[in-house]
PDB file of C-alpha atoms in Angstrom:
ATOM      1  CA  MET A   1      15.622   0.316   2.622  1.00  0.00           C
ATOM      2  CA  ILE A   2      13.292  -0.013   5.592  1.00  0.00           C
ATOM      3  CA  LEU A   3      11.155   2.852   6.907  1.00  0.00           C
ATOM      4  CA  HIS A   4      10.411   2.441  10.600  1.00  0.00           C
ATOM      5  CA  GLN A   5       7.182   4.336  11.134  1.00  0.00           C
ATOM      6  CA  PHE A   6       3.758   4.911  12.574  1.00  0.00           C
ATOM      7  CA  PRO A   7       0.989   4.520  10.014  1.00  0.00           C
ATOM      8  CA  SER A   8      -1.190   7.629   9.573  1.00  0.00           C
ATOM      9  CA  SER A   9       1.355   9.931  11.256  1.00  0.00           C
ATOM     10  CA  HIS A  10       2.028  13.176   9.411  1.00  0.00           C
ATOM     11  CA  PHE A  11       5.801  13.408  10.033  1.00  0.00           C
ATOM     12  CA  ASN A  12       6.059   9.797   8.885  1.00  0.00           C
ATOM     13  CA  GLU A  13       3.977  10.753   5.868  1.00  0.00           C
ATOM     14  CA  LYS A  14       6.679  13.235   4.870  1.00  0.00           C
ATOM     15  CA  ALA A  15       9.191  10.396   4.602  1.00  0.00           C
ATOM     16  CA  ARG A  16       6.740   8.032   2.892  1.00  0.00           C
ATOM     17  CA  TRP A  17       5.857  10.704   0.358  1.00  0.00           C
ATOM     18  CA  ALA A  18       9.514  11.415  -0.473  1.00  0.00           C
ATOM     19  CA  LEU A  19      10.280   7.718  -0.943  1.00  0.00           C
ATOM     20  CA  ASP A  20       7.262   7.197  -3.177  1.00  0.00           C
ATOM     21  CA  TYR A  21       7.818  10.442  -5.089  1.00  0.00           C
ATOM     22  CA  LYS A  22      11.281   9.187  -5.980  1.00  0.00           C
ATOM     23  CA  HIS A  23       9.884   5.709  -6.804  1.00  0.00           C
ATOM     24  CA  LEU A  24      12.235   4.070  -4.310  1.00  0.00           C
ATOM     25  CA  ALA A  25      11.443   0.514  -3.327  1.00  0.00           C
ATOM     26  CA  HIS A  26      11.357   0.117   0.440  1.00  0.00           C
ATOM     27  CA  ALA A  27       9.800  -1.936   3.201  1.00  0.00           C
ATOM     28  CA  ARG A  28       7.823  -0.407   6.046  1.00  0.00           C
ATOM     29  CA  GLN A  29       7.982  -1.566   9.633  1.00  0.00           C
ATOM     30  CA  ASN A  30       4.940  -0.335  11.547  1.00  0.00           C
ATOM     31  CA  TYR A  31       5.063   0.270  15.297  1.00  0.00           C
ATOM     32  CA  LEU A  32       2.469   0.776  18.001  1.00  0.00           C
ATOM     33  CA  PRO A  33       2.683   4.107  19.844  1.00  0.00           C
ATOM     34  CA  GLY A  34       4.112   3.422  23.283  1.00  0.00           C
ATOM     35  CA  PRO A  35       5.719  -0.009  22.800  1.00  0.00           C
ATOM     36  CA  HIS A  36       7.751   1.493  19.943  1.00  0.00           C
ATOM     37  CA  ALA A  37      10.013   3.594  22.144  1.00  0.00           C
ATOM     38  CA  GLY A  38      12.522   0.956  23.220  1.00  0.00           C
ATOM     39  CA  LYS A  39      12.928  -0.477  19.735  1.00  0.00           C
ATOM     40  CA  ILE A  40      13.471   2.922  18.100  1.00  0.00           C
ATOM     41  CA  LYS A  41      15.918   3.952  20.806  1.00  0.00           C
ATOM     42  CA  GLN A  42      17.898   0.766  20.212  1.00  0.00           C
ATOM     43  CA  LEU A  43      17.803   1.266  16.422  1.00  0.00           C
ATOM     44  CA  THR A  44      19.142   4.817  16.714  1.00  0.00           C
ATOM     45  CA  ASN A  45      21.785   3.969  19.345  1.00  0.00           C
ATOM     46  CA  GLY A  46      19.943   5.957  21.954  1.00  0.00           C
ATOM     47  CA  GLN A  47      19.550   9.089  19.839  1.00  0.00           C
ATOM     48  CA  GLN A  48      15.747   9.232  19.967  1.00  0.00           C
ATOM     49  CA  THR A  49      12.487   7.365  20.473  1.00  0.00           C
ATOM     50  CA  THR A  50      10.479   9.064  17.729  1.00  0.00           C
ATOM     51  CA  THR A  51       9.668   7.983  14.185  1.00  0.00           C
ATOM     52  CA  PRO A  52      10.293   8.012  11.259  1.00  0.00           C
ATOM     53  CA  VAL A  53      13.683   6.329  10.992  1.00  0.00           C
ATOM     54  CA  LEU A  54      15.128   5.160   7.682  1.00  0.00           C
ATOM     55  CA  GLU A  55      17.355   2.085   7.743  1.00  0.00           C
ATOM     56  CA  ALA A  56      19.593   1.997   4.665  1.00  0.00           C
ATOM     57  CA  ASP A  57      23.386   2.108   4.401  1.00  0.00           C
ATOM     58  CA  ALA A  58      23.059   4.355   7.428  1.00  0.00           C
ATOM     59  CA  ILE A  59      20.448   4.870  10.144  1.00  0.00           C
ATOM     60  CA  VAL A  60      18.719   8.174   9.418  1.00  0.00           C
ATOM     61  CA  PRO A  61      16.274   9.476  12.041  1.00  0.00           C
ATOM     62  CA  GLY A  62      13.751  12.249  11.381  1.00  0.00           C
ATOM     63  CA  SER A  63      11.769  13.256   8.304  1.00  0.00           C
ATOM     64  CA  ALA A  64      13.934  16.240   7.310  1.00  0.00           C
ATOM     65  CA  ALA A  65      17.152  14.232   7.617  1.00  0.00           C
ATOM     66  CA  ILE A  66      15.622  11.345   5.680  1.00  0.00           C
ATOM     67  CA  ILE A  67      14.604  13.625   2.818  1.00  0.00           C
ATOM     68  CA  ASP A  68      18.054  15.241   2.794  1.00  0.00           C
ATOM     69  CA  TYR A  69      19.638  11.761   2.648  1.00  0.00           C
ATOM     70  CA  LEU A  70      17.382  10.787  -0.264  1.00  0.00           C
ATOM     71  CA  GLU A  71      18.081  14.017  -2.125  1.00  0.00           C
ATOM     72  CA  MET A  72      21.818  13.476  -1.883  1.00  0.00           C
ATOM     73  CA  ARG A  73      21.705   9.855  -3.056  1.00  0.00           C
ATOM     74  CA  PHE A  74      18.698   9.873  -5.377  1.00  0.00           C
ATOM     75  CA  PRO A  75      18.461  13.450  -6.667  1.00  0.00           C
ATOM     76  CA  GLN A  76      15.868  12.789  -9.388  1.00  0.00           C
ATOM     77  CA  PRO A  77      13.055  13.560  -9.315  1.00  0.00           C
ATOM     78  CA  GLY A  78      14.166  16.352  -7.050  1.00  0.00           C
ATOM     79  CA  LEU A  79      12.478  17.996  -4.086  1.00  0.00           C
ATOM     80  CA  TYR A  80      15.190  20.621  -3.630  1.00  0.00           C
ATOM     81  CA  PRO A  81      15.025  23.587  -6.043  1.00  0.00           C
ATOM     82  CA  ALA A  82      18.126  24.049  -8.183  1.00  0.00           C
ATOM     83  CA  ASP A  83      18.143  27.801  -7.666  1.00  0.00           C
ATOM     84  CA  PRO A  84      20.082  28.618  -4.447  1.00  0.00           C
ATOM     85  CA  GLU A  85      17.680  31.316  -3.286  1.00  0.00           C
ATOM     86  CA  GLN A  86      14.668  29.108  -3.899  1.00  0.00           C
ATOM     87  CA  LEU A  87      16.385  26.227  -2.103  1.00  0.00           C
ATOM     88  CA  GLU A  88      17.018  28.440   0.907  1.00  0.00           C
ATOM     89  CA  ALA A  89      13.375  29.532   0.904  1.00  0.00           C
ATOM     90  CA  ALA A  90      12.077  25.965   0.535  1.00  0.00           C
ATOM     91  CA  LEU A  91      14.251  24.643   3.374  1.00  0.00           C
ATOM     92  CA  ALA A  92      13.190  27.578   5.552  1.00  0.00           C
ATOM     93  CA  TRP A  93       9.567  26.615   4.953  1.00  0.00           C
ATOM     94  CA  GLN A  94      10.316  23.034   5.922  1.00  0.00           C
ATOM     95  CA  SER A  95      12.073  24.098   9.109  1.00  0.00           C
ATOM     96  CA  ARG A  96       9.267  26.411  10.226  1.00  0.00           C
ATOM     97  CA  LEU A  97       6.538  23.926   9.373  1.00  0.00           C
ATOM     98  CA  ASP A  98       8.340  21.082  11.152  1.00  0.00           C
ATOM     99  CA  GLN A  99       8.903  23.146  14.272  1.00  0.00           C
ATOM    100  CA  GLU A 100       5.553  24.926  14.491  1.00  0.00           C
ATOM    101  CA  LEU A 101       2.787  23.612  12.247  1.00  0.00           C
ATOM    102  CA  GLY A 102       3.478  19.882  12.625  1.00  0.00           C
ATOM    103  CA  PRO A 103       3.288  19.827  16.446  1.00  0.00           C
ATOM    104  CA  ALA A 104       0.227  22.110  16.375  1.00  0.00           C
ATOM    105  CA  VAL A 105      -1.642  19.850  13.948  1.00  0.00           C
ATOM    106  CA  ARG A 106      -0.747  16.830  16.087  1.00  0.00           C
ATOM    107  CA  THR A 107      -2.150  18.481  19.212  1.00  0.00           C
ATOM    108  CA  VAL A 108      -5.349  19.543  17.463  1.00  0.00           C
ATOM    109  CA  ALA A 109      -5.887  16.019  16.112  1.00  0.00           C
ATOM    110  CA  PHE A 110      -5.099  14.339  19.431  1.00  0.00           C
ATOM    111  CA  SER A 111      -7.422  16.691  21.290  1.00  0.00           C
ATOM    112  CA  VAL A 112     -10.123  14.633  19.553  1.00  0.00           C
ATOM    113  CA  PHE A 113      -8.302  11.272  19.440  1.00  0.00           C
ATOM    114  CA  VAL A 114      -7.998  11.057  23.228  1.00  0.00           C
ATOM    115  CA  HIS A 115     -11.785  11.123  23.522  1.00  0.00           C
ATOM    116  CA  GLU A 116     -12.151   8.369  20.903  1.00  0.00           C
ATOM    117  CA  PRO A 117      -9.848   5.570  22.145  1.00  0.00           C
ATOM    118  CA  GLY A 118     -11.466   2.936  19.940  1.00  0.00           C
ATOM    119  CA  PHE A 119     -10.856   5.027  16.834  1.00  0.00           C
ATOM    120  CA  LEU A 120      -7.314   5.864  17.966  1.00  0.00           C
ATOM    121  CA  ALA A 121      -6.556   2.169  18.420  1.00  0.00           C
ATOM    122  CA  LYS A 122      -7.952   1.262  14.988  1.00  0.00           C
ATOM    123  CA  THR A 123      -5.935   4.040  13.364  1.00  0.00           C
ATOM    124  CA  PHE A 124      -2.604   2.720  14.616  1.00  0.00           C
ATOM    125  CA  THR A 125      -3.209  -1.056  14.719  1.00  0.00           C
ATOM    126  CA  GLY A 126      -4.953  -1.657  11.390  1.00  0.00           C
ATOM    127  CA  ASP A 127      -2.305  -4.024   9.999  1.00  0.00           C
ATOM    128  CA  LYS A 128      -1.633  -5.922  13.240  1.00  0.00           C
ATOM    129  CA  PRO A 129      -2.902  -9.425  14.151  1.00  0.00           C
ATOM    130  CA  LEU A 130      -6.288  -9.592  15.867  1.00  0.00           C
ATOM    131  CA  LEU A 131      -4.824 -10.481  19.266  1.00  0.00           C
ATOM    132  CA  THR A 132      -2.479  -7.477  19.136  1.00  0.00           C
ATOM    133  CA  ARG A 133      -5.333  -5.152  18.147  1.00  0.00           C
ATOM    134  CA  VAL A 134      -7.546  -6.381  20.982  1.00  0.00           C
ATOM    135  CA  ALA A 135      -4.781  -6.199  23.585  1.00  0.00           C
ATOM    136  CA  TYR A 136      -3.747  -2.689  22.524  1.00  0.00           C
ATOM    137  CA  ARG A 137      -7.359  -1.480  22.681  1.00  0.00           C
ATOM    138  CA  LEU A 138      -7.822  -2.933  26.182  1.00  0.00           C
ATOM    139  CA  LEU A 139      -4.603  -1.384  27.479  1.00  0.00           C
ATOM    140  CA  LEU A 140      -5.103   1.994  25.831  1.00  0.00           C
ATOM    141  CA  PRO A 141      -7.118   3.611  28.668  1.00  0.00           C
ATOM    142  CA  LEU A 142      -4.173   3.001  30.999  1.00  0.00           C
ATOM    143  CA  VAL A 143      -1.761   4.965  28.801  1.00  0.00           C
ATOM    144  CA  LEU A 144      -4.158   7.669  27.570  1.00  0.00           C
ATOM    145  CA  PRO A 145      -2.825  10.210  30.122  1.00  0.00           C
ATOM    146  CA  ILE A 146       0.689   9.634  28.739  1.00  0.00           C
ATOM    147  CA  ILE A 147      -0.546   9.926  25.148  1.00  0.00           C
ATOM    148  CA  ARG A 148      -2.455  13.092  26.007  1.00  0.00           C
ATOM    149  CA  LYS A 149       0.623  14.699  27.565  1.00  0.00           C
ATOM    150  CA  ALA A 150       3.041  13.519  24.863  1.00  0.00           C
ATOM    151  CA  ASN A 151       0.886  15.091  22.163  1.00  0.00           C
ATOM    152  CA  GLY A 152       0.199  18.364  23.956  1.00  0.00           C
ATOM    153  CA  ALA A 153      -3.486  17.601  24.450  1.00  0.00           C
ATOM    154  CA  ASP A 154      -3.401  17.716  28.259  1.00  0.00           C
ATOM    155  CA  SER A 155      -3.888  21.482  28.469  1.00  0.00           C
ATOM    156  CA  GLU A 156      -6.863  23.413  27.125  1.00  0.00           C
ATOM    157  CA  ASP A 157      -4.680  26.516  26.841  1.00  0.00           C
ATOM    158  CA  ASN A 158      -2.172  24.628  24.699  1.00  0.00           C
ATOM    159  CA  ILE A 159      -4.923  23.157  22.525  1.00  0.00           C
ATOM    160  CA  GLN A 160      -6.307  26.631  21.886  1.00  0.00           C
ATOM    161  CA  ALA A 161      -2.822  27.986  21.109  1.00  0.00           C
ATOM    162  CA  CYS A 162      -2.273  25.157  18.630  1.00  0.00           C
ATOM    163  CA  GLN A 163      -5.635  25.808  16.988  1.00  0.00           C
ATOM    164  CA  LEU A 164      -4.603  29.442  16.540  1.00  0.00           C
ATOM    165  CA  CYS A 165      -1.226  28.362  15.121  1.00  0.00           C
ATOM    166  CA  VAL A 166      -2.956  26.088  12.581  1.00  0.00           C
ATOM    167  CA  ASP A 167      -5.332  28.880  11.558  1.00  0.00           C
ATOM    168  CA  GLU A 168      -2.461  31.317  11.079  1.00  0.00           C
ATOM    169  CA  TYR A 169      -0.508  28.864   8.935  1.00  0.00           C
ATOM    170  CA  LEU A 170      -3.536  28.002   6.837  1.00  0.00           C
ATOM    171  CA  ASN A 171      -3.989  31.684   6.058  1.00  0.00           C
ATOM    172  CA  GLU A 172      -0.281  32.316   5.471  1.00  0.00           C
ATOM    173  CA  ILE A 173       0.031  29.384   3.079  1.00  0.00           C
ATOM    174  CA  ALA A 174      -3.049  30.524   1.167  1.00  0.00           C
ATOM    175  CA  ARG A 175      -1.514  34.003   0.786  1.00  0.00           C
ATOM    176  CA  THR A 176       1.881  32.625  -0.255  1.00  0.00           C
ATOM    177  CA  ILE A 177       0.868  30.107  -2.927  1.00  0.00           C
ATOM    178  CA  LYS A 178       2.115  31.516  -6.190  1.00  0.00           C
ATOM    179  CA  PRO A 179       0.294  31.583  -9.555  1.00  0.00           C
ATOM    180  CA  THR A 180       2.311  28.448 -10.349  1.00  0.00           C
ATOM    181  CA  GLY A 181       0.381  26.675  -7.572  1.00  0.00           C
ATOM    182  CA  TYR A 182       3.445  26.190  -5.350  1.00  0.00           C
ATOM    183  CA  LEU A 183       5.003  27.868  -2.331  1.00  0.00           C
ATOM    184  CA  VAL A 184       8.453  28.387  -3.890  1.00  0.00           C
ATOM    185  CA  GLY A 185       9.231  28.849  -7.570  1.00  0.00           C
ATOM    186  CA  SER A 186       7.416  27.110 -10.392  1.00  0.00           C
ATOM    187  CA  ASP A 187       7.752  23.471  -9.327  1.00  0.00           C
ATOM    188  CA  PHE A 188       6.730  21.125  -6.527  1.00  0.00           C
ATOM    189  CA  SER A 189       9.352  21.169  -3.770  1.00  0.00           C
ATOM    190  CA  ILE A 190      10.093  20.151  -0.215  1.00  0.00           C
ATOM    191  CA  ALA A 191       8.116  23.205   0.927  1.00  0.00           C
ATOM    192  CA  ASP A 192       4.907  21.940  -0.700  1.00  0.00           C
ATOM    193  CA  LEU A 193       5.452  18.331   0.371  1.00  0.00           C
ATOM    194  CA  THR A 194       6.020  19.379   3.986  1.00  0.00           C
ATOM    195  CA  ALA A 195       2.989  21.657   4.147  1.00  0.00           C
ATOM    196  CA  ALA A 196       0.674  19.133   2.508  1.00  0.00           C
ATOM    197  CA  ALA A 197       1.885  16.157   4.554  1.00  0.00           C
ATOM    198  CA  LEU A 198       1.735  17.983   7.883  1.00  0.00           C
ATOM    199  CA  LEU A 199      -1.786  19.261   7.166  1.00  0.00           C
ATOM    200  CA  ALA A 200      -3.045  15.881   5.940  1.00  0.00           C
ATOM    201  CA  PRO A 201      -4.479  14.869   9.363  1.00  0.00           C
ATOM    202  CA  LEU A 202      -6.938  17.761   9.017  1.00  0.00           C
ATOM    203  CA  THR A 203      -8.223  16.477   5.665  1.00  0.00           C
ATOM    204  CA  ILE A 204     -10.436  13.615   4.563  1.00  0.00           C
ATOM    205  CA  GLN A 205      -7.655  11.880   2.704  1.00  0.00           C
ATOM    206  CA  THR A 206      -8.219   9.101   0.174  1.00  0.00           C
ATOM    207  CA  HIS A 207      -4.565   8.157  -0.266  1.00  0.00           C
ATOM    208  CA  PRO A 208      -4.096   4.746   1.421  1.00  0.00           C
ATOM    209  CA  ASP A 209      -1.195   5.943   3.586  1.00  0.00           C
ATOM    210  CA  MET A 210      -3.393   8.569   5.272  1.00  0.00           C
ATOM    211  CA  ARG A 211      -6.848   7.043   4.848  1.00  0.00           C
ATOM    212  CA  ARG A 212      -8.747   6.787   8.130  1.00  0.00           C
ATOM    213  CA  PRO A 213     -10.561   3.673   9.318  1.00  0.00           C
ATOM    214  CA  GLN A 214     -14.312   3.794   8.969  1.00  0.00           C
ATOM    215  CA  PRO A 215     -16.626   4.902  10.385  1.00  0.00           C
ATOM    216  CA  ILE A 216     -15.148   8.247  11.428  1.00  0.00           C
ATOM    217  CA  PRO A 217     -16.556   9.352  14.816  1.00  0.00           C
ATOM    218  CA  GLN A 218     -18.698  12.473  14.745  1.00  0.00           C
ATOM    219  CA  THR A 219     -16.202  14.359  16.909  1.00  0.00           C
ATOM    220  CA  MET A 220     -13.445  13.802  14.356  1.00  0.00           C
ATOM    221  CA  GLN A 221     -15.788  14.483  11.452  1.00  0.00           C
ATOM    222  CA  SER A 222     -16.739  17.826  13.018  1.00  0.00           C
ATOM    223  CA  LEU A 223     -13.061  18.762  13.291  1.00  0.00           C
ATOM    224  CA  LEU A 224     -12.448  17.881   9.640  1.00  0.00           C
ATOM    225  CA  ASN A 225     -15.557  19.761   8.538  1.00  0.00           C
ATOM    226  CA  ALA A 226     -14.309  22.892  10.291  1.00  0.00           C
ATOM    227  CA  TYR A 227     -11.296  23.022   7.945  1.00  0.00           C
ATOM    228  CA  ALA A 228     -12.701  21.419   4.803  1.00  0.00           C
ATOM    229  CA  GLU A 229     -13.491  24.566   2.820  1.00  0.00           C
ATOM    230  CA  HIS A 230     -10.332  26.515   3.592  1.00  0.00           C
ATOM    231  CA  PRO A 231      -8.388  27.289   0.371  1.00  0.00           C
ATOM    232  CA  THR A 232      -5.232  25.754   1.833  1.00  0.00           C
ATOM    233  CA  ILE A 233      -6.997  22.476   2.579  1.00  0.00           C
ATOM    234  CA  GLU A 234      -8.239  22.437  -1.017  1.00  0.00           C
ATOM    235  CA  TRP A 235      -4.621  23.035  -2.065  1.00  0.00           C
ATOM    236  CA  VAL A 236      -3.488  20.074   0.070  1.00  0.00           C
ATOM    237  CA  HIS A 237      -5.886  17.839  -1.840  1.00  0.00           C
ATOM    238  CA  ARG A 238      -4.500  19.214  -5.107  1.00  0.00           C
ATOM    239  CA  MET A 239      -0.912  18.461  -4.047  1.00  0.00           C
ATOM    240  CA  TYR A 240      -1.896  14.899  -3.218  1.00  0.00           C
ATOM    241  CA  LYS A 241      -3.686  14.460  -6.530  1.00  0.00           C
ATOM    242  CA  LEU A 242      -0.804  15.860  -8.578  1.00  0.00           C
ATOM    243  CA  HIS A 243       2.262  14.655  -6.715  1.00  0.00           C
ATOM    244  CA  ARG A 244       1.516  11.756  -4.357  1.00  0.00           C
ATOM    245  CA  PRO A 245       2.035   8.385  -6.081  1.00  0.00           C
ATOM    246  CA  ASP A 246      -0.121   5.544  -4.825  1.00  0.00           C
ATOM    247  CA  PRO A 247       2.151   2.701  -3.613  1.00  0.00           C
ATOM    248  CA  GLU A 248      -0.747   0.241  -3.769  1.00  0.00           C
ATOM    249  CA  SER A 249      -1.020   0.696  -7.523  1.00  0.00           C
ATOM    250  CA  GLU A 250       2.672   1.220  -8.293  1.00  0.00           C
ATOM    251  CA  GLY A 251       4.165  -1.443  -6.052  1.00  0.00           C
ATOM    252  CA  ALA A 252       6.688   1.044  -4.674  1.00  0.00           C
ATOM    253  CA  SER A 253       6.737  -0.396  -1.192  1.00  0.00           C
ATOM    254  CA  THR A 254       5.969  -3.405   0.926  1.00  0.00           C
ATOM    255  CA  HIS A 255       4.497  -3.370   4.386  1.00  0.00           C
ATOM    256  CA  GLY A 256       5.502  -5.306   7.451  1.00  0.00           C
TER     257      GLY A 256
END
């Protein structure tokens, strides 16, 4: 299996997490934002230009579809609750978080990224050859307006609305977490994975798949500090500690 992805992207992190949680060997093909579009469109027969896309015995685009594909073919360890009502609740959480929280987190993060082009370039080109990294950094100012618009960071009103959305979800998740420590039932599920992965960009994450290049600019550090003590952010760190295998130590994946 090959996961076509952006490194450090939270929707891509959903797919990476599911693959690693199920201990499924896979390769990862990393793309640069912008130049990726044509290749992903070709891979998906024109269906889309966004990542992640899983290439297996079928081409599966999108994190929710990828996880559904994995659950059907590799059901253990499972991310879907066995109880029908709990499954419905967990999938409803995923749908809402994908549609609302994920885009809001992306906008909030990119509202800072667009003012730190050097840091943005390092975040997405870390594994590329030196010449590619230098060229991408030099060209980035030319495409920053496109990046700003594509990530909803071209409007102060939209940025503020996304900040409010993130705050509301942080509070709702904190209220919903059960005594078991999870959003649905007594076990880790797709609901918890989705919430934790989509909030990861607002955390100082040590897992290698979401670890930021150093040093972190003060503007980004200030954003992270603003969320650091929220109970839901502390819960995100707990989900990573308990349920996010480290592919560097387990050899679950290769990178390309």
